[in-house]
GROMACS .gro file of C-alpha atoms in nm:
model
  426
    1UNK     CA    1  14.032   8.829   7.454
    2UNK     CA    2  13.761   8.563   7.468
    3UNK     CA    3  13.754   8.672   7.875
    4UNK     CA    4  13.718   8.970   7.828
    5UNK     CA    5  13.452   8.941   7.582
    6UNK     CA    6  13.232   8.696   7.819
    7UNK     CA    7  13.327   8.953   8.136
    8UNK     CA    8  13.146   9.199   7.949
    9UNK     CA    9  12.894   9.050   7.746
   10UNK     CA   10  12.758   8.948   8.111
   11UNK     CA   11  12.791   9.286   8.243
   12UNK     CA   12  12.577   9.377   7.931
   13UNK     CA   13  12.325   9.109   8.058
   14UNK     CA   14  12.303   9.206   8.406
   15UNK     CA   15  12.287   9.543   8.323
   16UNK     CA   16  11.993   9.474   8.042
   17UNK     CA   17  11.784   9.311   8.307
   18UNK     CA   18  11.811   9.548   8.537
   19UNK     CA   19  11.660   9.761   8.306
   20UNK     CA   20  11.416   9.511   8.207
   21UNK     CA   21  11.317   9.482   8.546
   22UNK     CA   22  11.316   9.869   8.601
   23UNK     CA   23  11.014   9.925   8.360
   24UNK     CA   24  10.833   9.579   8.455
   25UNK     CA   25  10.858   9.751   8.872
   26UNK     CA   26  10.734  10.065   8.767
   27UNK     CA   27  10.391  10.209   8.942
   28UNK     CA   28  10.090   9.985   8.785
   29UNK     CA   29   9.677  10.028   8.798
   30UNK     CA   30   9.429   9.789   8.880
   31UNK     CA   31   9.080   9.812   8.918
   32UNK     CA   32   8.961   9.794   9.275
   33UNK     CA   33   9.287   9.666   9.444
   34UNK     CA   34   9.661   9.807   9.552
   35UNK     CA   35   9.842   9.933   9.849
   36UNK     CA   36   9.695  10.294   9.751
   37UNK     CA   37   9.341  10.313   9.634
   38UNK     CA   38   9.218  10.683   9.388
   39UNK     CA   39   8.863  10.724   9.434
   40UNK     CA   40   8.805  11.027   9.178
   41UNK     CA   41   8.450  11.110   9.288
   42UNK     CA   42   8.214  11.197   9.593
   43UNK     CA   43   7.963  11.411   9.640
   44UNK     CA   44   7.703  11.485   9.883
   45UNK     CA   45   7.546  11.790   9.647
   46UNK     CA   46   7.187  11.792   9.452
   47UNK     CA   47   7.067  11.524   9.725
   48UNK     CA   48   7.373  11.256   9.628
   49UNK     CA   49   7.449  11.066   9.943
   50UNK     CA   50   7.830  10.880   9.869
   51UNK     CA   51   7.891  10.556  10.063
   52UNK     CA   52   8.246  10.468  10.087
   53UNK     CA   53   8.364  10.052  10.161
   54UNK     CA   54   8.744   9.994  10.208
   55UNK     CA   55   8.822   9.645  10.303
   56UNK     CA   56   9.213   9.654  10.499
   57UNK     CA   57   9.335   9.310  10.551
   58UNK     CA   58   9.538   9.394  10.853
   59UNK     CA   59   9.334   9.683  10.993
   60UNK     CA   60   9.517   9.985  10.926
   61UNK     CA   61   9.461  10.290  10.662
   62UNK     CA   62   9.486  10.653  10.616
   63UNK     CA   63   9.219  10.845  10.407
   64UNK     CA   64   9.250  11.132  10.264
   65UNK     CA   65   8.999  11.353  10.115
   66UNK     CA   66   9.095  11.624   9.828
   67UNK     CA   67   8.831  11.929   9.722
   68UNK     CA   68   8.654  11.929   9.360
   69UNK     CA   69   8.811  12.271   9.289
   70UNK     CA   70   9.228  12.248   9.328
   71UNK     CA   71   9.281  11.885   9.479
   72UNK     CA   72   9.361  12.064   9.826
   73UNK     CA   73   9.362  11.804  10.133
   74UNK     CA   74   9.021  11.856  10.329
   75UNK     CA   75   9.065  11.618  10.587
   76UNK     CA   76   9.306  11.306  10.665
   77UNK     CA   77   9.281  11.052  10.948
   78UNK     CA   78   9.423  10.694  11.024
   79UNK     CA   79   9.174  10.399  11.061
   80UNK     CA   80   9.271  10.120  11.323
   81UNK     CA   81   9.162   9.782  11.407
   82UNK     CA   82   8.919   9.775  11.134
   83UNK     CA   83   8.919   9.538  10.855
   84UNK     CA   84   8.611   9.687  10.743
   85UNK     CA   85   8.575  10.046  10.688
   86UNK     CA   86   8.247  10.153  10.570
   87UNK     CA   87   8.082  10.515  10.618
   88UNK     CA   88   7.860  10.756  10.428
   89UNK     CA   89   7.888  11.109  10.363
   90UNK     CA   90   7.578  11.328  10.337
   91UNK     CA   91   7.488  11.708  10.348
   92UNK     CA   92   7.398  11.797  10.691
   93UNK     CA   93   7.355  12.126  10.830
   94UNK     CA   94   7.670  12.161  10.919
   95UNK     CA   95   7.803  12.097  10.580
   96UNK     CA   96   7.912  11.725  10.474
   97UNK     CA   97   7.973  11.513  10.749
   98UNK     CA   98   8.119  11.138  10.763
   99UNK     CA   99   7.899  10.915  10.968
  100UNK     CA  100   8.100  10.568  11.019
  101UNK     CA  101   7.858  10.234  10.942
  102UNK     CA  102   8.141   9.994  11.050
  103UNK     CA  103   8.451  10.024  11.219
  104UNK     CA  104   8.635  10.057  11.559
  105UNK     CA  105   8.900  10.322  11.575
  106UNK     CA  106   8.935  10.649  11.381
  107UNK     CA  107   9.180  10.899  11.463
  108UNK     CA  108   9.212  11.247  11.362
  109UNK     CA  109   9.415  11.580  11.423
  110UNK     CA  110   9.211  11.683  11.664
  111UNK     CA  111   9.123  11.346  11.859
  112UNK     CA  112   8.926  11.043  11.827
  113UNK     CA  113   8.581  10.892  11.730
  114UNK     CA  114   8.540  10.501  11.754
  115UNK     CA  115   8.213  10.263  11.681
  116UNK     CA  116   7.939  10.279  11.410
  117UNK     CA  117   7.764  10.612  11.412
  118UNK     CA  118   8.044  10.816  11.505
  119UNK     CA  119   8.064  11.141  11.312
  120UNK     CA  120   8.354  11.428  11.174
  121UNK     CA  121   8.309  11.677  10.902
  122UNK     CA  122   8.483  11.672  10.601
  123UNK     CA  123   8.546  12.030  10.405
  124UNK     CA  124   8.431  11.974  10.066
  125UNK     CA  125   8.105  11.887   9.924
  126UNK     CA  126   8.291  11.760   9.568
  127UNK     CA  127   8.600  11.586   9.622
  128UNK     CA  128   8.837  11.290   9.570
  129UNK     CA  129   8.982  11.051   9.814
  130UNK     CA  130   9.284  10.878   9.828
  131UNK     CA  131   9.334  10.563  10.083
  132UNK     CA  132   9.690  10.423  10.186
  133UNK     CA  133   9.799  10.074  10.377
  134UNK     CA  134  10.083  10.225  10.600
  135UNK     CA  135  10.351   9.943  10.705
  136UNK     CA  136  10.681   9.957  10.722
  137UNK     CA  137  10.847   9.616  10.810
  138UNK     CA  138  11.186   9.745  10.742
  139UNK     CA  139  11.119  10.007  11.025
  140UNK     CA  140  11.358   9.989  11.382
  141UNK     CA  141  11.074  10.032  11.555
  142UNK     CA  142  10.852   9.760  11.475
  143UNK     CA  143  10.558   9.668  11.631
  144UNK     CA  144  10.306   9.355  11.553
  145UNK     CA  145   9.977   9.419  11.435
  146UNK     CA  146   9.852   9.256  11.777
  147UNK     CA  147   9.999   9.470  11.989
  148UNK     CA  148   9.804   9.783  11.885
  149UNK     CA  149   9.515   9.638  11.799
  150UNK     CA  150   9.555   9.574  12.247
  151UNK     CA  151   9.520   9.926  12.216
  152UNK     CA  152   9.213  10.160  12.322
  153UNK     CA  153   9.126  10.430  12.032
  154UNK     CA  154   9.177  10.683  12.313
  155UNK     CA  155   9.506  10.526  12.414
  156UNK     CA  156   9.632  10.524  11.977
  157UNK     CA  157   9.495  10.878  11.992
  158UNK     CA  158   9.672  10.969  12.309
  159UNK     CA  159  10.011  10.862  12.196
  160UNK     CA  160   9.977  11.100  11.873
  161UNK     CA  161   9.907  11.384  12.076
  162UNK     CA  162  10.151  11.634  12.258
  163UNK     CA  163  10.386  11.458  12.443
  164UNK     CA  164  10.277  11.121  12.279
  165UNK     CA  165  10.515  10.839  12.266
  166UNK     CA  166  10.428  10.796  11.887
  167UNK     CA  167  10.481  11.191  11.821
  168UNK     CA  168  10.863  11.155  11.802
  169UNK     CA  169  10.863  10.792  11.742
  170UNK     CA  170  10.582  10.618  11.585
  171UNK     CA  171  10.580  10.233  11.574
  172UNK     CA  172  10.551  10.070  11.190
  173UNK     CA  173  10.277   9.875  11.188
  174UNK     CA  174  10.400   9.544  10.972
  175UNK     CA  175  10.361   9.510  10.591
  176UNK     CA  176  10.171   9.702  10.398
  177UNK     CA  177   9.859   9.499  10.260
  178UNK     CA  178   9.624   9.499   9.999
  179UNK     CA  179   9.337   9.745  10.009
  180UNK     CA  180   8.990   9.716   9.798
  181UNK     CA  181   8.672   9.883   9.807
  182UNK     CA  182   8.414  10.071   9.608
  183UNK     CA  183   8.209  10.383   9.617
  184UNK     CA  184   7.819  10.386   9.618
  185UNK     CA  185   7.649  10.700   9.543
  186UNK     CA  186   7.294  10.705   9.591
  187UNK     CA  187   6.980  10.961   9.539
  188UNK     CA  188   6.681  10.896   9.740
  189UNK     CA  189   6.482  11.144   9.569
  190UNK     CA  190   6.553  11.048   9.225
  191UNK     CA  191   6.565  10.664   9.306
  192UNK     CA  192   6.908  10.615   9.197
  193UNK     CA  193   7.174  10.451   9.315
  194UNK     CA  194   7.511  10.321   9.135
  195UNK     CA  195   7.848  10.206   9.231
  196UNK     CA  196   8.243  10.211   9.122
  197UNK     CA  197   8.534  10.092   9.149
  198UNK     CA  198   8.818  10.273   9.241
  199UNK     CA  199   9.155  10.305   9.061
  200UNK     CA  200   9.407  10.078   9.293
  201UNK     CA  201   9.811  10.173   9.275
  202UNK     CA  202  10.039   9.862   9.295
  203UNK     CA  203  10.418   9.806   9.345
  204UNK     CA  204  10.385  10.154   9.488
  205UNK     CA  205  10.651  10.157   9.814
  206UNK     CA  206  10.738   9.830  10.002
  207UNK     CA  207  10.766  10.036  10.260
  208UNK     CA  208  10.494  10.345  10.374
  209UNK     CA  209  10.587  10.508  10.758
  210UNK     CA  210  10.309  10.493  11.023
  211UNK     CA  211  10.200  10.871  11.042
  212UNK     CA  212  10.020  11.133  11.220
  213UNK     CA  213   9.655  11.167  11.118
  214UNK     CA  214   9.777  11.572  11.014
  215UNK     CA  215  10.089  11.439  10.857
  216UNK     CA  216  10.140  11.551  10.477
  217UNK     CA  217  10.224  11.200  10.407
  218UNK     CA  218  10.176  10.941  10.277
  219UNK     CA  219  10.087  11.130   9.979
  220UNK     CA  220  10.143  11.038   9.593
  221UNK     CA  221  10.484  11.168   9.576
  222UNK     CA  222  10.593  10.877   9.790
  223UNK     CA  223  10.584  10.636   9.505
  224UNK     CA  224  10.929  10.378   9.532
  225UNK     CA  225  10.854  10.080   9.338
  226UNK     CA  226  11.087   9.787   9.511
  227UNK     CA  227  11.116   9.420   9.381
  228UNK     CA  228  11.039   9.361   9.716
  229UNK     CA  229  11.045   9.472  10.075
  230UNK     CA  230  11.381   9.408  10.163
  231UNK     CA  231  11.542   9.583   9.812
  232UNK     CA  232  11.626   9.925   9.786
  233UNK     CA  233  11.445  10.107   9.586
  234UNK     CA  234  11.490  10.037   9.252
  235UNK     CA  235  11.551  10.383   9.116
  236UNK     CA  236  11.790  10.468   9.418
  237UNK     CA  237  11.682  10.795   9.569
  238UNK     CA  238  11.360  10.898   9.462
  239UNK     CA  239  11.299  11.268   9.452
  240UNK     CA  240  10.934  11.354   9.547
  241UNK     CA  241  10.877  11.476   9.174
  242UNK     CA  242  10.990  11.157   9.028
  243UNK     CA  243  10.787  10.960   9.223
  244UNK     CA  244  10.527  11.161   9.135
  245UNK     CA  245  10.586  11.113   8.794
  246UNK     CA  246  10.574  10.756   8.788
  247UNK     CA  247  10.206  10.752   8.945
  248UNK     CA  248  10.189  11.024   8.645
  249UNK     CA  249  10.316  10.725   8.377
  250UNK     CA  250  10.078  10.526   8.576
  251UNK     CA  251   9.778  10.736   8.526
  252UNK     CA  252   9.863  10.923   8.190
  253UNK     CA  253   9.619  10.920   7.919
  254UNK     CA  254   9.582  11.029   7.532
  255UNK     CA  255   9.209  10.994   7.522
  256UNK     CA  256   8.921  10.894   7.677
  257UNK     CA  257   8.642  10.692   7.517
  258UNK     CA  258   8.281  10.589   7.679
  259UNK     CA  259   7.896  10.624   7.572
  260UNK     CA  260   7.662  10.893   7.569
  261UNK     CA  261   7.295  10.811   7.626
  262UNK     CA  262   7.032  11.048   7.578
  263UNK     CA  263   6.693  10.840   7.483
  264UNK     CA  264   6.423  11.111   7.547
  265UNK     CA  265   6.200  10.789   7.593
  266UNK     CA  266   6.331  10.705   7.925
  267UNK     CA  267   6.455  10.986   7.993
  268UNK     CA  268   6.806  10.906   8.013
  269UNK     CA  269   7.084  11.139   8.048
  270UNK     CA  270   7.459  11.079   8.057
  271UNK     CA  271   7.718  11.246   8.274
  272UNK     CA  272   8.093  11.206   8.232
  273UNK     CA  273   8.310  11.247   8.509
  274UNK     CA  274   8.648  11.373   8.484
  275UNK     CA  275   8.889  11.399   8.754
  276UNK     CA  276   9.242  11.499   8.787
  277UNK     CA  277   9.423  11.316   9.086
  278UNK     CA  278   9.743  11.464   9.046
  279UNK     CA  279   9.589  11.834   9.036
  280UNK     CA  280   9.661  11.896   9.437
  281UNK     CA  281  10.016  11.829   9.357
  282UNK     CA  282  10.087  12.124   9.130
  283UNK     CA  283  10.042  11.876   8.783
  284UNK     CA  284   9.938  12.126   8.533
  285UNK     CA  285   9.725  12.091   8.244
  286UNK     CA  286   9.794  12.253   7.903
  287UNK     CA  287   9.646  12.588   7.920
  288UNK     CA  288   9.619  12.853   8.199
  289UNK     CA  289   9.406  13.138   8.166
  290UNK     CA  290   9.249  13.362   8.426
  291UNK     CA  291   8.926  13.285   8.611
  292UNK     CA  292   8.753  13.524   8.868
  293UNK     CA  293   9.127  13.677   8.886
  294UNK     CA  294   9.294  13.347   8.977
  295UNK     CA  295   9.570  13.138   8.755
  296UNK     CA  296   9.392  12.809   8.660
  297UNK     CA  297   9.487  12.509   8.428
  298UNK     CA  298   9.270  12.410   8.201
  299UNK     CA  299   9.211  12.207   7.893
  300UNK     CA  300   8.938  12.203   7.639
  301UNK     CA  301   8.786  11.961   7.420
  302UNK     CA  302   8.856  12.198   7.076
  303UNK     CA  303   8.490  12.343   7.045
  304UNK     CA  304   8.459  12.713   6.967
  305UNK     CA  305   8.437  12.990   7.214
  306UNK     CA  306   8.117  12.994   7.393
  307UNK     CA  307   7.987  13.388   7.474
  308UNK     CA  308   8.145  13.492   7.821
  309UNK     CA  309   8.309  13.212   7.873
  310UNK     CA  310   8.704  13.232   7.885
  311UNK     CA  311   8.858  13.070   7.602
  312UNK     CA  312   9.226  12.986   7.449
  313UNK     CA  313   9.434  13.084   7.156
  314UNK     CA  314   9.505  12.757   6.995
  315UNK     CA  315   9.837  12.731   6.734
  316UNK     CA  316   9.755  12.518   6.436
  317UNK     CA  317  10.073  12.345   6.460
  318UNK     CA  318   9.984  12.207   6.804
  319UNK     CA  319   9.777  11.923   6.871
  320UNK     CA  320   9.399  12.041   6.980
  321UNK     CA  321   9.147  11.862   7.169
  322UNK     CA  322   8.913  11.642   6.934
  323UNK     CA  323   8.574  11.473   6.979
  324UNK     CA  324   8.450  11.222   6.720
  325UNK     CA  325   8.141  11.126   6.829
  326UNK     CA  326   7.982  10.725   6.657
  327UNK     CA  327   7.644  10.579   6.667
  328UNK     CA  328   7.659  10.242   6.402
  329UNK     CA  329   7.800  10.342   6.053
  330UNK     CA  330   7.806  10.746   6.140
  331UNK     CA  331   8.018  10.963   6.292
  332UNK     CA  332   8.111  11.289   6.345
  333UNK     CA  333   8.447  11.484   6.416
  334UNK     CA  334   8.440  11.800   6.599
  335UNK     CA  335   8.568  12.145   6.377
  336UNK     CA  336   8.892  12.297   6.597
  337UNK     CA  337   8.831  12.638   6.660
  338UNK     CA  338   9.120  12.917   6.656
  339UNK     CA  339   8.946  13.006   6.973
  340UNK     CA  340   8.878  12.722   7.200
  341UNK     CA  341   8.621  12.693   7.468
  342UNK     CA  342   8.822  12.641   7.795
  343UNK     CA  343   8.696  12.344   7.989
  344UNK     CA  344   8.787  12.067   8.304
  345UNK     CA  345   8.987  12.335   8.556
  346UNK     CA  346   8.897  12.142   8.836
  347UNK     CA  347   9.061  11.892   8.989
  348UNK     CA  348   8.691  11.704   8.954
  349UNK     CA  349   8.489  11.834   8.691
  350UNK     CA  350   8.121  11.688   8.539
  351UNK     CA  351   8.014  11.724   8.153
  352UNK     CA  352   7.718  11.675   8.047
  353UNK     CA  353   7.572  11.599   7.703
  354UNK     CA  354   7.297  11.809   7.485
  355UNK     CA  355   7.022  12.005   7.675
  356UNK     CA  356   6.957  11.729   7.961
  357UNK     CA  357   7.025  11.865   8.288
  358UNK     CA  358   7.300  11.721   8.469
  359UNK     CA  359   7.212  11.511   8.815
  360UNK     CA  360   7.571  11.578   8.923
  361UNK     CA  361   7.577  11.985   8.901
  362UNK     CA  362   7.377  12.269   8.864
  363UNK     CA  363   7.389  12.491   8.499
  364UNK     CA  364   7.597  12.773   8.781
  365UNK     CA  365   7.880  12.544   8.885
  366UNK     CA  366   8.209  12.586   8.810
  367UNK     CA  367   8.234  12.237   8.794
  368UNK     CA  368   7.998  12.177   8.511
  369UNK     CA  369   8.063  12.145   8.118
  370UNK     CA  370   7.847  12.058   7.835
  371UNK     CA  371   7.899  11.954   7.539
  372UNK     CA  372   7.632  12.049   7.285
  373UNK     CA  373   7.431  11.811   7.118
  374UNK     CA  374   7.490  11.911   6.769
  375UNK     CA  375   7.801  11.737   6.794
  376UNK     CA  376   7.622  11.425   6.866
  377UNK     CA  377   7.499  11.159   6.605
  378UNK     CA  378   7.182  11.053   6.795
  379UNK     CA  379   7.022  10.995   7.097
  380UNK     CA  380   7.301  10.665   7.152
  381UNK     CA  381   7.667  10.772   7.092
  382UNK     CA  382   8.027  10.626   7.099
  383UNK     CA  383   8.227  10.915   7.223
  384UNK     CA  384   8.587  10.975   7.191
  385UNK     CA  385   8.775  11.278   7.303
  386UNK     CA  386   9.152  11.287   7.206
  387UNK     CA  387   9.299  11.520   7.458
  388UNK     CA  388   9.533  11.825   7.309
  389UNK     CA  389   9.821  11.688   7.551
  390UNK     CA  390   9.842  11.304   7.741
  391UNK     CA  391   9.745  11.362   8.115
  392UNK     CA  392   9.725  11.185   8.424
  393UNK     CA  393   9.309  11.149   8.425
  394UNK     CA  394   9.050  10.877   8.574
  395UNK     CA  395   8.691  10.890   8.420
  396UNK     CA  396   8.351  10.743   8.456
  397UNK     CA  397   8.040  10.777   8.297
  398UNK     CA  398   7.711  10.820   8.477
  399UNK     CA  399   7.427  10.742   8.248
  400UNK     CA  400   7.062  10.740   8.455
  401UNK     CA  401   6.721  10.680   8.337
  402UNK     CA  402   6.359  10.661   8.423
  403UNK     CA  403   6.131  10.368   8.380
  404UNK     CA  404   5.889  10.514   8.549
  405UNK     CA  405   5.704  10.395   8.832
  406UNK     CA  406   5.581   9.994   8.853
  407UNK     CA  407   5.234   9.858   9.075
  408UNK     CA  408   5.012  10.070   8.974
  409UNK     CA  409   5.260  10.429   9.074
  410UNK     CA  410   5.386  10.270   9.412
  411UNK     CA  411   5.705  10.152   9.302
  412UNK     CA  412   5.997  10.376   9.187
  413UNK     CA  413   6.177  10.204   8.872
  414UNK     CA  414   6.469  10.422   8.823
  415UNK     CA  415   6.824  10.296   8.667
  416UNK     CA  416   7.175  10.418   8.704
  417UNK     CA  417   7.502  10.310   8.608
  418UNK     CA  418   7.857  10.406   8.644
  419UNK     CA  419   8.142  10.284   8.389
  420UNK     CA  420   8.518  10.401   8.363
  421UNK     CA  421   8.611  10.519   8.044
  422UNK     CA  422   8.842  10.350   7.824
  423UNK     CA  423   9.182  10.507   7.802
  424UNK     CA  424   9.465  10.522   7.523
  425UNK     CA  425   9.811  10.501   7.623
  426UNK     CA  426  10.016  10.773   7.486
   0.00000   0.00000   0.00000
């Protein structure tokens, strides 16, 4: 009896830290750094240029860049030989086009460009991008880093193509590594300029194939947290959804929390930026409603119906969205309407705050929301918007101002800032 009893209360052990170890493996967020880095924002509209840095310790990455509207891919490639990655994206006449600052080899669907200045467009003026560190040292094929970095960028770009050794059988290229990097956008007209960090993935997969520049993945659905390289995953087979879902448990939010500035003295303004990662990959939000004849998700921030602007039928028994906005001792709570103002369809989506006009949008894009200033306490605000239902969100403020011009007018004295939001945990 006492055998048995030890036999099993061991098997209860084991079995407890395995699940202990289960939730401590699953998908986690840092700022700046992971195998898979979410940068929710570019944009190359209203005279924004975006400047995108990715440091790759061992050379490799693919980048993928996802529209403002639905999250759709734009434009993928793989980066080789490059430990540095740096390149800005600007509105040229051709539409916005990637110029590389620093790097050696970049390889696309359609070919190759290699060397600072080298140039492809990207579809999408608004967008996200994702970045992976491919490697695979579990792979049969394996290849060290050294002997492709031998390689010419036509010869890397050669082997993907028709016929290409690497079409049918592509070599991993070692461990994954640790990415970092940042996003700069700057305004030369305006005099602004301000940087982020992007949202970095870790424990995401041990273990991420060397692909074709066109292949779907990796994508976000490819998420296997391992102990380590050489374990199995630890949820066994992973269906796409459910990896999915744990960069969704990753990501997932119950509200989102930052300031709004609008000091008329300086003319500041503050934008919010709101973007949706996991929109590309069918993750819905809570309402969908009809736009220009097209099924969208939405969600909405509980204000009332705005004139000829679609809106939602909200049941009083179900949470609605909420904003209590705080400046010192006051506050205010937004009134839930029965009819709620729809808001944030996009996969990227910009609000801005009382009359100010928004540096990010124009008043006609479908991109742009506002939240009236009536709602505000003063010009300096502590906003907090608890969303009707937790989602997978990253968010940033931009808050810019003007203090005006220095030596005698010569000297522009402009100010700009970027901060993510805080986030609650559901």
């Amino acid at each position: 009896m006492l055998k048995f009893f030890k036999q099993h209360t061991l098997q209860l052990g084991i079995a407890a830290a395995m699940l202990g170890s289960l939730s401590a493996q699953a998908v986690t967020i840092e700022s700046g750094k992971g195998s898979v880095l979410l940068f929710p924002v570019y944009t190359t509209e209203l005279g924004w240029d975006s400047y995108l840095n990715i440091q790759s310790p061992h050379g490799f990455a693919r980048i993928v860049f996802r529209d403002a509207e639905s999250g759709t891919v734009v434009r993928s490639f793989n980066v080789y030989n490059s430990s540095v990655w740096r390149a800005s994206l600007s509105q040229q006449a051709g539409g916005t086009t990637l110029r590389v600052a620093e790097g050696s080899c970049l390889v696309h669907e359609d070919g190759f460009v290699e060397g600072a200045g080298a140039e492809i467009q990207i579809g999408a003026s608004v967008g996200m991008v994702e970045v992976y560190s491919e490697g695979d040292a579990e792979s049969g094929n394996f290849v060290e880093w050294e002997n492709i970095r031998s390689l010419s960028c036509s010869t890397i770009s050669g082997r993907w193509g028709p016929g290409g050794s690497w079409s049918a059988n592509a070599p991993s290229i070692g461990y994954p590594s640790t990415l970092t990097g940042e996003m700069i956008l700057i305004n030369v007209q305006r005099g602004l300029a301000a940087q982020y960090i992007p949202v970095g993935l870790n424990r995401f997969n041990a273990g991420l194939p060397h692909t074709a520049p066109s292949s779907a993945h990796p994508n976000l659905t490819d998420a296997r947290p391992r102990l380590n390289s050489f374990d199995p995953p630890l949820w066994g087979d992973v269906t796409p959804a459910e990896g999915l879902e744990l960069v969704a448990d990753a990501l997932r939010a119950s509200s989102l929390t930052n300031d709004v500035t609008l000091l008329d003295s300086v003319d500041a303004r503050t934008d919010w930026i709101i973007s949706y990662p996991l929109q590309g990959y069918g993750y819905t939000k809570p309402y969908q409603v009809t736009l220009n004849g097209v099924q969208r998700y939405c969600d909405t921030f509980g204000l009332p119906a705005k004139a000829g602007r679609p809106s939602v039928t909200l049941v009083p028994a179900v949470q609605t969205g909420m904003l209590i906005s705080s400046a010192g001792t006051d506050s205010q709570v937004s009134n839930a309407s029965p009819e709620a103002d729809v808001s944030l369809c996009n996969a990227v989506n910009f609000v801005a705050f009382g009359d100010k006009q928004s540096w990010l949008a124009d008043e006609q894009s479908s991109l742009l929301n506002r939240i009236p200033a009536d709602l505000l306490v003063g010009q300096s605000n502590r906003v907090k918007w608890t969303m009707a239902q937790p989602q997978p969100v990253v968010a940033f403020r931009l808050t810019t101002l003007v203090n005006g011009t220095l030596s005698g007018g010569s000297v522009l004295a402009n100010y700009a800032v970027m901060q993510q939001h805080q986030t609650q945990k559901p």
